[in-house]
Short mmCIF file of C-alpha atoms and ligand atoms in Angstrom, two decimals:
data_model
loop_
_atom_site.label_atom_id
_atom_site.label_comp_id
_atom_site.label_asym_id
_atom_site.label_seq_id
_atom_site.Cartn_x
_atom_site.Cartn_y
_atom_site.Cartn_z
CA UNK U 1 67.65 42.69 122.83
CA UNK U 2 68.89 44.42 125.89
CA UNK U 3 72.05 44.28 127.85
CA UNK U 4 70.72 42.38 130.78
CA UNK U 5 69.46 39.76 128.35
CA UNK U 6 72.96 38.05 128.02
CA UNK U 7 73.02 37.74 132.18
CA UNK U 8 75.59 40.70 132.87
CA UNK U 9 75.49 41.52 136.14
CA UNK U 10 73.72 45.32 137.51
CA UNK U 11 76.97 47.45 137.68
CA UNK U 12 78.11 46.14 134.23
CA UNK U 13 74.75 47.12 132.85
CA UNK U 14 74.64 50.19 134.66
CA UNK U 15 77.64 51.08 133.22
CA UNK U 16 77.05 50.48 130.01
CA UNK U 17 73.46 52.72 130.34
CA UNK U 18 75.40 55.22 131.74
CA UNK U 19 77.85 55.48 128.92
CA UNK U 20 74.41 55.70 126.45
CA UNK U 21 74.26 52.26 125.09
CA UNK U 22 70.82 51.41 124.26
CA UNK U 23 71.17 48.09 122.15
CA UNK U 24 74.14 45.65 121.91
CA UNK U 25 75.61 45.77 118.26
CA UNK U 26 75.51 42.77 116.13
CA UNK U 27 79.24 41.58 117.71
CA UNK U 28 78.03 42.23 120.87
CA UNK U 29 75.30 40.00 120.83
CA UNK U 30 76.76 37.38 119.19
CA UNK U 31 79.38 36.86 121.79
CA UNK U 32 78.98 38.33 125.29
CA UNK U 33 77.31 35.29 126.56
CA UNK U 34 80.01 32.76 124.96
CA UNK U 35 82.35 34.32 126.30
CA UNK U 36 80.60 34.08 129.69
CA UNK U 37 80.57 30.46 128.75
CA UNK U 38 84.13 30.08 128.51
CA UNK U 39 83.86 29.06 124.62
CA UNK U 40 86.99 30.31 122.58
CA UNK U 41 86.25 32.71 119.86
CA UNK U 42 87.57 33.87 116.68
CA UNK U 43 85.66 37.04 115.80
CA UNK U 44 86.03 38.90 112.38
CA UNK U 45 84.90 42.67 113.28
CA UNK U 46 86.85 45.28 112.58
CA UNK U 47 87.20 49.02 114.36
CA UNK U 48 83.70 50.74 115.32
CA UNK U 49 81.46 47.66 115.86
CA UNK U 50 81.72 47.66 119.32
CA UNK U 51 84.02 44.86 119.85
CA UNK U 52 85.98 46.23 122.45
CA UNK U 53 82.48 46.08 124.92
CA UNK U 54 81.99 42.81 122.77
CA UNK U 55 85.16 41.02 124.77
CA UNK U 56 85.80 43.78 127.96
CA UNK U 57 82.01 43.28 129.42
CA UNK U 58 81.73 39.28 129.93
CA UNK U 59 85.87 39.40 131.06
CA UNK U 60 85.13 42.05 133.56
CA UNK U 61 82.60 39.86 135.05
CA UNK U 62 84.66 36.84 135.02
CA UNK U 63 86.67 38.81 137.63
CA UNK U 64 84.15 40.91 139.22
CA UNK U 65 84.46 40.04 142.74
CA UNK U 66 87.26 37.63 142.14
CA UNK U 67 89.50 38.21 144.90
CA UNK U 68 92.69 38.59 143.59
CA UNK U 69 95.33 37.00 145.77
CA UNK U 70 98.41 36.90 144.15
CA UNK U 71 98.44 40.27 142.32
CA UNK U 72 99.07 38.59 139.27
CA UNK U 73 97.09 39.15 135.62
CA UNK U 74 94.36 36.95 134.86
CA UNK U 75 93.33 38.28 131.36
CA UNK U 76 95.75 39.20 128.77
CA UNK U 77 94.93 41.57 125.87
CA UNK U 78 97.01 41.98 123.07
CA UNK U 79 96.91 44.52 120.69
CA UNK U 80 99.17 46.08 118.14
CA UNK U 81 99.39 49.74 118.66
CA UNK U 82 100.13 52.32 121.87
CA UNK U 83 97.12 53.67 121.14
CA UNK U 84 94.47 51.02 121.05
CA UNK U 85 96.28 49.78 124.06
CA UNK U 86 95.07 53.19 126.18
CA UNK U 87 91.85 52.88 124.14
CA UNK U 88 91.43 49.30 125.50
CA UNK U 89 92.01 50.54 128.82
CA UNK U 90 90.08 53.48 128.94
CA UNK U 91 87.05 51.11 127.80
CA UNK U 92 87.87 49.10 130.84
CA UNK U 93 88.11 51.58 133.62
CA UNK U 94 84.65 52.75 131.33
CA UNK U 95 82.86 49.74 131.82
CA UNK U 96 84.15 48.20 135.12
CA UNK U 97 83.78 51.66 136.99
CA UNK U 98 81.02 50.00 139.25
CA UNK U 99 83.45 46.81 139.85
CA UNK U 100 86.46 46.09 141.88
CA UNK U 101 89.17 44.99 138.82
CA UNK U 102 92.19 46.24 138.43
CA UNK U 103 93.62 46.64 135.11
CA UNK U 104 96.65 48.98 133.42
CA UNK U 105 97.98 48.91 129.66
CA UNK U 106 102.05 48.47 129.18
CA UNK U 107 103.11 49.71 126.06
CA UNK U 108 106.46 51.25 124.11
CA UNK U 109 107.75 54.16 123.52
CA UNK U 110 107.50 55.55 127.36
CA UNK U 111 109.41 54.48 130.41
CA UNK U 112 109.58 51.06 131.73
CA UNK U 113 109.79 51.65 135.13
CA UNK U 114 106.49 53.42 136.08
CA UNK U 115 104.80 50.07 134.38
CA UNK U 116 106.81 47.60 136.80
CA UNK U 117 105.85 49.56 139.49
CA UNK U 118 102.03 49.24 138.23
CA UNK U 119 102.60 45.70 137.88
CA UNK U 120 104.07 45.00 141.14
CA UNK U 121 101.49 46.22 142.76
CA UNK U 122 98.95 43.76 141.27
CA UNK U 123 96.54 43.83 138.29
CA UNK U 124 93.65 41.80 137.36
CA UNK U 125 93.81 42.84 133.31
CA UNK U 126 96.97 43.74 131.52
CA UNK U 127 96.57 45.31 128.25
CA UNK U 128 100.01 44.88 126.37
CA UNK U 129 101.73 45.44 122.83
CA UNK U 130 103.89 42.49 122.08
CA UNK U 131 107.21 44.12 122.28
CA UNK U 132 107.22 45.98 125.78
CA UNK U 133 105.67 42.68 127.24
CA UNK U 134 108.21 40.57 126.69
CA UNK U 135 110.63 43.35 127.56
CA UNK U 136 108.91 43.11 131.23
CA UNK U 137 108.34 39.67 131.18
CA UNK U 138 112.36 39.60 130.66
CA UNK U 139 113.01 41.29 133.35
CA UNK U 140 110.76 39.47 135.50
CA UNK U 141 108.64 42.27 136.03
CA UNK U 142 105.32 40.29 135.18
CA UNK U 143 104.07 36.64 135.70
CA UNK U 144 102.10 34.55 133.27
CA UNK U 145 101.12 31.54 135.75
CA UNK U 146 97.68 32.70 136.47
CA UNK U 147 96.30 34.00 132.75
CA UNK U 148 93.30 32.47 132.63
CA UNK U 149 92.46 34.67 129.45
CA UNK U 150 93.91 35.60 126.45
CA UNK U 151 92.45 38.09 123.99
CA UNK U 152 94.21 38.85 120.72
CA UNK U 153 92.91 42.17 119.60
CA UNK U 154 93.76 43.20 115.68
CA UNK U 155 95.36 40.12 114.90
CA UNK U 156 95.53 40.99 111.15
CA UNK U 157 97.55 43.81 111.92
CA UNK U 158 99.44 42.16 114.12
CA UNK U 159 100.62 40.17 111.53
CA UNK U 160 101.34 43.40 108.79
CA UNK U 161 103.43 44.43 111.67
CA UNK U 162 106.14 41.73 112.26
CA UNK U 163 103.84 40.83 115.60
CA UNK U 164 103.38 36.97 114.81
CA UNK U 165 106.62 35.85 116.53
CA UNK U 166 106.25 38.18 119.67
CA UNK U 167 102.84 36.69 119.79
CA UNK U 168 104.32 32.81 119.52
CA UNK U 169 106.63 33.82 122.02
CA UNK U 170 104.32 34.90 124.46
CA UNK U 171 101.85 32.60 123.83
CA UNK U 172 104.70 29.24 124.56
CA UNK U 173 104.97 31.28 128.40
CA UNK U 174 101.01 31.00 129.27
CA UNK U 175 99.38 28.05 130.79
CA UNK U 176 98.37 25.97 128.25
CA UNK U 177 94.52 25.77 130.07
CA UNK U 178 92.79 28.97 129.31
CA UNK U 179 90.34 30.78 127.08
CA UNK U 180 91.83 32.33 123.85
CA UNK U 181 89.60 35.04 121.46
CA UNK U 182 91.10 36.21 118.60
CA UNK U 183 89.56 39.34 116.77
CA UNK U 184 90.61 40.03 113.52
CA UNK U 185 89.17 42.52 110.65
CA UNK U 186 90.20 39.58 107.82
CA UNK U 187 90.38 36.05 108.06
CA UNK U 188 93.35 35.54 106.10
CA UNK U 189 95.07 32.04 105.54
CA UNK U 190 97.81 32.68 108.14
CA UNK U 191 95.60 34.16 110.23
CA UNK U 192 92.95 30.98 110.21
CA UNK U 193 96.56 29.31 111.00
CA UNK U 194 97.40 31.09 113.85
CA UNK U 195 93.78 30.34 115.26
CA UNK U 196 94.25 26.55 114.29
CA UNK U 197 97.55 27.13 117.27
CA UNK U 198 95.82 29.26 120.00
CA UNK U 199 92.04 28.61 119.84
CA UNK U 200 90.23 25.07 121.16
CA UNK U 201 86.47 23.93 119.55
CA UNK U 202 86.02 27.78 118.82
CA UNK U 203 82.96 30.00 117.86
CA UNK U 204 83.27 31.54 115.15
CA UNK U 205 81.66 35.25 114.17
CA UNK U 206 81.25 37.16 111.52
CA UNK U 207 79.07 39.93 111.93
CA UNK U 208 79.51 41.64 108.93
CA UNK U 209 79.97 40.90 105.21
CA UNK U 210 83.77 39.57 105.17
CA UNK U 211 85.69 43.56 104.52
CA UNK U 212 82.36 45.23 103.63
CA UNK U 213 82.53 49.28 104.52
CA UNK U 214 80.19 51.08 107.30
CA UNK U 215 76.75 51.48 105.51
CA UNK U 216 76.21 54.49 107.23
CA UNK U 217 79.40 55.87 105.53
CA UNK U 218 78.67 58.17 102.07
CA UNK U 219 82.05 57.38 99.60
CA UNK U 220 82.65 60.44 97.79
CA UNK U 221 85.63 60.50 95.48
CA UNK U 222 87.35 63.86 94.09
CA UNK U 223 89.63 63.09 90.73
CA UNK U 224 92.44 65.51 91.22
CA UNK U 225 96.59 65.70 90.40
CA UNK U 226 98.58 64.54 92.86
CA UNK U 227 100.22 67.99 92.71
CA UNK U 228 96.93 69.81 93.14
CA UNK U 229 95.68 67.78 96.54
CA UNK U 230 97.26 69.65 99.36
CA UNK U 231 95.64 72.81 97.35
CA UNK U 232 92.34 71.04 96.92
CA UNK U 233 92.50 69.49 100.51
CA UNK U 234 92.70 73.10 101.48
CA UNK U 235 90.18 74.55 99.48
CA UNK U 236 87.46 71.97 101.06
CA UNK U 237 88.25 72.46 104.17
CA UNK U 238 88.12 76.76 104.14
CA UNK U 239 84.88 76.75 101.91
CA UNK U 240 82.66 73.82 103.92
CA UNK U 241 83.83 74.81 106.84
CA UNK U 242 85.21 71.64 108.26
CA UNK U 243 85.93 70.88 111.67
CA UNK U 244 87.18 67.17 113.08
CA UNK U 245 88.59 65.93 109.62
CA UNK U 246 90.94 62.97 110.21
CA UNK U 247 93.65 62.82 106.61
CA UNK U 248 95.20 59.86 106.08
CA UNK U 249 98.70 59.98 104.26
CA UNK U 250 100.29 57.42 102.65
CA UNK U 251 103.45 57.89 104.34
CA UNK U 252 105.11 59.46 107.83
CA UNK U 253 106.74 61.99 105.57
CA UNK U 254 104.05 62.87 103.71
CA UNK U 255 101.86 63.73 106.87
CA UNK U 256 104.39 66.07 108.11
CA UNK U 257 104.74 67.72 104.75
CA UNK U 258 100.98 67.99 104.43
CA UNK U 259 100.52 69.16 107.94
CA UNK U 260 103.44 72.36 107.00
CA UNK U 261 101.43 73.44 104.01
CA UNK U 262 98.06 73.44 105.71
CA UNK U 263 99.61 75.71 108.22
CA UNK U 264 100.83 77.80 105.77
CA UNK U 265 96.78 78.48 104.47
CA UNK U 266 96.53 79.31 108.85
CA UNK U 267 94.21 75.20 108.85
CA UNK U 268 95.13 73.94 112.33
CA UNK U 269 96.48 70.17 111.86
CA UNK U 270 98.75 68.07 113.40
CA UNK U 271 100.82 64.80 112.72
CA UNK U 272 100.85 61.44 114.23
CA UNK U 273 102.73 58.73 113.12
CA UNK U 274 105.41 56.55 114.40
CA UNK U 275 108.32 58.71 114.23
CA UNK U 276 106.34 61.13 116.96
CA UNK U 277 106.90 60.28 120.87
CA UNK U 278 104.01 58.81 123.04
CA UNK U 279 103.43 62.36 124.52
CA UNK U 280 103.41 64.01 121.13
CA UNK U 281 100.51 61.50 119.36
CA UNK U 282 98.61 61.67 122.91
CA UNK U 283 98.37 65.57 122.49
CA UNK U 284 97.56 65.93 119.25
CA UNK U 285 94.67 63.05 120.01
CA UNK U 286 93.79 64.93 123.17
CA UNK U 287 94.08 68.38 121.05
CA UNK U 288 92.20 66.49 118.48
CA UNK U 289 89.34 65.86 120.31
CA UNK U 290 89.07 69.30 122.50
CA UNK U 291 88.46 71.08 119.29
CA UNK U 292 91.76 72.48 119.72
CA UNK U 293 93.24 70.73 116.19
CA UNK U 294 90.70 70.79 113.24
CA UNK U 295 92.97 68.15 110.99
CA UNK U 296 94.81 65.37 112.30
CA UNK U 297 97.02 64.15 109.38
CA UNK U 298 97.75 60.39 110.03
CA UNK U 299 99.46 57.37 109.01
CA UNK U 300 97.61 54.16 108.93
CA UNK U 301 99.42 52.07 111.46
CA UNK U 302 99.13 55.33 113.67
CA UNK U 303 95.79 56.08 113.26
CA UNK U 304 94.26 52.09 113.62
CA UNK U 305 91.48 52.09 116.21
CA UNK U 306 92.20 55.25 117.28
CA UNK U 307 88.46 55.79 119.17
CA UNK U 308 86.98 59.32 118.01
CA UNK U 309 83.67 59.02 118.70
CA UNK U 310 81.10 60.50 116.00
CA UNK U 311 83.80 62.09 113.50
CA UNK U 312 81.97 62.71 110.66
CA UNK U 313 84.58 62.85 107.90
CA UNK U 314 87.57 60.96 107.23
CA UNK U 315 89.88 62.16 103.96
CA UNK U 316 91.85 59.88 102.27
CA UNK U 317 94.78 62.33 101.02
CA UNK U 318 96.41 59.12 99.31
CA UNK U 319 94.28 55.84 98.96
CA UNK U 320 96.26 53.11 100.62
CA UNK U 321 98.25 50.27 98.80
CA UNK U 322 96.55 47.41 100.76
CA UNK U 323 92.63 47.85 99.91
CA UNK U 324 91.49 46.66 103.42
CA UNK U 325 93.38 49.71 105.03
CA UNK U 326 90.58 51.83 103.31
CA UNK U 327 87.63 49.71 105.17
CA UNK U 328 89.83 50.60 108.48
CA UNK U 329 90.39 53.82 108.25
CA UNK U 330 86.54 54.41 107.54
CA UNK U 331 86.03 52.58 110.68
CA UNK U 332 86.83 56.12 111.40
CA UNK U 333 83.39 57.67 110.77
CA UNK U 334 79.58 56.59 110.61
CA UNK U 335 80.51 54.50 113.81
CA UNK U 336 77.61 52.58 115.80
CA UNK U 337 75.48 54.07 114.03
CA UNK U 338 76.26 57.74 113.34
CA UNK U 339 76.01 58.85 109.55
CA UNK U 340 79.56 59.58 108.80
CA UNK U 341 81.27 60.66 105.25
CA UNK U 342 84.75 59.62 103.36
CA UNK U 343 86.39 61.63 101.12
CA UNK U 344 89.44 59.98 98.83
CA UNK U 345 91.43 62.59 96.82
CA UNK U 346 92.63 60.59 94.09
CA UNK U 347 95.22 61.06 91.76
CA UNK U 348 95.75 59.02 87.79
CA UNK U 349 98.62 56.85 89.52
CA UNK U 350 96.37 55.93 92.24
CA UNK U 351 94.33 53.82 90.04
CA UNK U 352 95.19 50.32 90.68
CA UNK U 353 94.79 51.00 94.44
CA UNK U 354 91.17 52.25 93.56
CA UNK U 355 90.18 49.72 91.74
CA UNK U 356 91.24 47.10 94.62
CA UNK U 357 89.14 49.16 96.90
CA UNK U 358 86.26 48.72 94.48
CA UNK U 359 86.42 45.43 94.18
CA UNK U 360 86.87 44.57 97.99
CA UNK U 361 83.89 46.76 98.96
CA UNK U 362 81.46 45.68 96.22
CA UNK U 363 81.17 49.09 94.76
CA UNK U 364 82.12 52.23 92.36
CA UNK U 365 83.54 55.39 94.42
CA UNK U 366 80.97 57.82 93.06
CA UNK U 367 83.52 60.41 91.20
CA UNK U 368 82.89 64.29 91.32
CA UNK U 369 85.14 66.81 89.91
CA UNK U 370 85.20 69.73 91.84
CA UNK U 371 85.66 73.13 89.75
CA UNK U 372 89.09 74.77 89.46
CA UNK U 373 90.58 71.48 90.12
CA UNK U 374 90.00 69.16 87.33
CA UNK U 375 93.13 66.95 86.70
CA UNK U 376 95.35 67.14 83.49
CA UNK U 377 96.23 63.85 84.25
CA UNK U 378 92.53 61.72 83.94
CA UNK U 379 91.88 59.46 86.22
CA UNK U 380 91.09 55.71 84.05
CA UNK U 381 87.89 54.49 84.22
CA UNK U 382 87.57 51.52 86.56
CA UNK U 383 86.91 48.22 85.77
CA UNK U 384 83.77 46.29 86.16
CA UNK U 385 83.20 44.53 89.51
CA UNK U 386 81.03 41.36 89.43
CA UNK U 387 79.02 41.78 93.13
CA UNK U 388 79.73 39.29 95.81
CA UNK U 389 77.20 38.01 98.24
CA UNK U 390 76.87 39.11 101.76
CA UNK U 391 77.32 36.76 105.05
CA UNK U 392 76.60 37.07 108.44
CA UNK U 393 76.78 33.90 110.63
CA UNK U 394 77.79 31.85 113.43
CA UNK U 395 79.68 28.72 112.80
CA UNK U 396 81.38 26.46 114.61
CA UNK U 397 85.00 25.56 113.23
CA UNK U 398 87.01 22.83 113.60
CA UNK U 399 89.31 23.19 116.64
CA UNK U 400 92.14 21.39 119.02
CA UNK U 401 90.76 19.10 121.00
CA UNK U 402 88.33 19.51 123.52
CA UNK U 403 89.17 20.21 127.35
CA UNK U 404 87.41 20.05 130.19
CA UNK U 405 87.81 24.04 130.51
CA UNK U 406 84.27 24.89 129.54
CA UNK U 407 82.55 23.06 132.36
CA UNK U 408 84.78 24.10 135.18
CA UNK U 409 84.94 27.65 133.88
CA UNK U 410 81.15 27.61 133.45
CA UNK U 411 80.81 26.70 137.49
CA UNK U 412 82.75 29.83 138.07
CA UNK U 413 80.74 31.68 136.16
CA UNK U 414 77.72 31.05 137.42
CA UNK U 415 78.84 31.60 140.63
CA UNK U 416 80.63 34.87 139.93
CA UNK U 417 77.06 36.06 137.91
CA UNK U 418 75.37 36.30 141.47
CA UNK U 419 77.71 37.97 142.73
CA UNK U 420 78.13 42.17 142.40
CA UNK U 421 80.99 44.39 143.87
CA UNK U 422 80.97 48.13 144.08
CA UNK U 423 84.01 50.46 144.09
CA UNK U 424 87.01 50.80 141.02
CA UNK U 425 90.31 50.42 141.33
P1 AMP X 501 84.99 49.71 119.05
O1 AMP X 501 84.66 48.96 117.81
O2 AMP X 501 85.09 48.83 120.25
O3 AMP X 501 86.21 50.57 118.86
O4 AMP X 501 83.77 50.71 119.38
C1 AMP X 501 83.38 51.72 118.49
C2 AMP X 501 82.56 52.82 119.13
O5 AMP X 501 81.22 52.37 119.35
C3 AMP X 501 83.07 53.33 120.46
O6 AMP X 501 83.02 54.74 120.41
C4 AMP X 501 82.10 52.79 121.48
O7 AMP X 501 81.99 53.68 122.59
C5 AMP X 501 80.81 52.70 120.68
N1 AMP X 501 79.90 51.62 121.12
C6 AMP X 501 80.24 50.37 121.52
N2 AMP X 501 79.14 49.65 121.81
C7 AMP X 501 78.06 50.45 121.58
C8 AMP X 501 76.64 50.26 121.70
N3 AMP X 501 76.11 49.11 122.10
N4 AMP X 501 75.85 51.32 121.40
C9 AMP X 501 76.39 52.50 120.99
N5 AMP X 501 77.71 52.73 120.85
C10 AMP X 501 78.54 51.72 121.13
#
């Protein structure tokens, strides 16, 4: 299957060619052309399947060519952090480069004013976190009339991060007649009730086993004390040589302090977490990627969907205390595709957390002790995990009622598909 098999139109697929995309990934295929079709979707897929092409490519061409008379948005993305928010964006000026849509991302954490100006000056796709929209929605800075789209991006994380009633809120100011896709890395209970509120006859997707880990990812797991790791950390990194190693911390506090005492054995990292301005987490990214920074020491909240493409190793310096955190941040590495490797440093007290991260991805962490470095503290042997089955499917589930959306919204698309426009805002 190709890209101009779900009825894209040329620049779109150029685009995409350009950017190296051979095939669609599994998400991709399974829901560029219902999305075309105006069908609501609730997509589990979580970072580094592609699902940002997955919902940016058919919405692009819903308003490819669209003349947009009253300046105001059309399609609505949501998403958690400030940096999937750029990400999102990036992706859009990416893909649409050939078309005429306009689109900006408003987040927190930088000044207001430069995004009412944006805004006033008329956007086709607005790419928002919850808080700073209804800021400028308060202030009358942005009008909901015309949404014809609304994506929820991350909605599980969303909801670990007080979201839900900024998202309720928003949500009661849109038309009631539009699409809604919600993409979330779980289907949890409230989050099949918060698609019960927003979504109409949906599709549903699941393109992977429900929290299953990158197969292209190796798990390797180094027993260690938790007073030994920063040594250990550093003793990997000088004697293989690594380069591009993204370390996740357990806490904001613990980055920074991890960060000081790599610099003190001259390893080049840097922090970013919540407690560091906009500018400061968009350098170290931007030094990140340049080469310039060989270790970026993150949080989780901080680091989700942060977009680095091929990074071949991600560290877990702490595991995480919610087991699904692990499958995200080795969303990290071996992405579309690539072979990528995950290292967890793990420490006697850390066993509970381990064997919740067994359990959820099906599998024993292979554990290697690595000389000079075995613990006085042993880590317990895990217990036994009885193997799940695998799913990948498409089902429909049981939705509001139906409107009349899908037909009308179909006519436009069709019409829209012959179209093509050339040029980028
Ligand atoms: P996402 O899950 O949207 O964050 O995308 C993960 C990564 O996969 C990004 O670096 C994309 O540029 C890349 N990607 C998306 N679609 C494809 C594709 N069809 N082929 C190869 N890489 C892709």
């Amino acid at each position: 299957m190709t890209f101009d098999t779900f009825g894209l139109v040329e620049p779109l697929v150029r685009a995409v060619r350009e950017k190296g995309y051979k095939i669609p990934t599994p998400i991709q295929s399974a829901t560029i052309e219902n999305v075309l079709k105006g069908r609501d979707l609730m997509a589990s897929a979580q970072t580094g399947t592609g699902k940002t092409a997955a919902f940016t490519l058919p919405l692009l061409q819903r308003l490819a060519g669209n003349l947009n008379k009253n300046k105001h948005p059309k399609v609505l993305v949501l998403t958690p952090t400030r940096e999937l928010a750029a990400q999102i964006q990036d992706s859009i000026l990416t893909y649409g480069k050939h078309l005429d849509v306009s689109s900006t991302a408003v987040f927190g954490g930088v000044k207001i004013g430069p995004q009412m100006k944006k805004l006033r000056q008329g956007v086709d796709i607005l790419v928002a976190t919850p808080g700073r929209l209804l800021d400028l929605h308060g202030q009358n800075a942005v009008n909901f009339k015309h949404i014809e789209v609304l994506v929820l991006d991350e909605a599980d994380r969303m909801l670990d991060m007080g979201f839900i009633p900024d998202i309720k809120r928003i949500q009661s100011r849109l038309p009631e007649e539009k699409q809604s896709l919600l993409f979330s890395a779980t289907f949890s209970d409230p989050i099949r009730t918060l698609a019960k509120t927003m979504l109409q006859n949906p599709i549903e997707v699941n393109v992977a086993a429900k929290n299953s880990a990158a197969e292209t990812v190796q798990h390797h797991l180094h027993p260690v004390d938790k007073k030994q790791k920063s040594r250990l950390l550093s003793h990997l990194i000088q004697e293989k040589g690594w380069t591009q190693v993204l370390v996740f911390t357990k806490t904001k506090h613990g980055a920074n302090r991890l960060v000081k005492d790599l610099g003190k054995r001259k390893i080049c990292a840097m922090p970013i977490h919540g407690n560091k301005s906009q500018a400061q987490r968009t350098k170290a990214l931007a030094d990140f990627k340049r080469g310039k920074v060989d270790i970026l020491v993150a949080t989780d909240i901080a680091a989700r969907g942060l977009d680095i493409v091929q990074l071949p190793l991600v560290v877990n310096f702490d595991l995480p205390h919610v087991a699904e955190d692990y499958v995200h941040r080795i969303g990290r590495t071996g992405r579309a595709g690539n072979k990528g490797q995950a290292i967890s440093l793990v420490s006697a007290d850390e066993i509970k957390q381990l064997q919740g991260i067994e359990r959820l991805i099906n599998r024993h962490l292979h554990r290697e002790e690595v000389e000079g470095f075995e613990p006085d503290h042993a880590l317990p042997e895990s217990n036994p995990i009885v193997k799940k089955e695998k799913s990948s499917k498409i089902t429909k589930l049981p939705g509001k009622k139906k409107s009349n959306r899908r037909s009308r919204w179909s006519k436009r698309t069709n019409q829209r598909r012959n179209r093509t426009a050339s040029g980028n805002k």
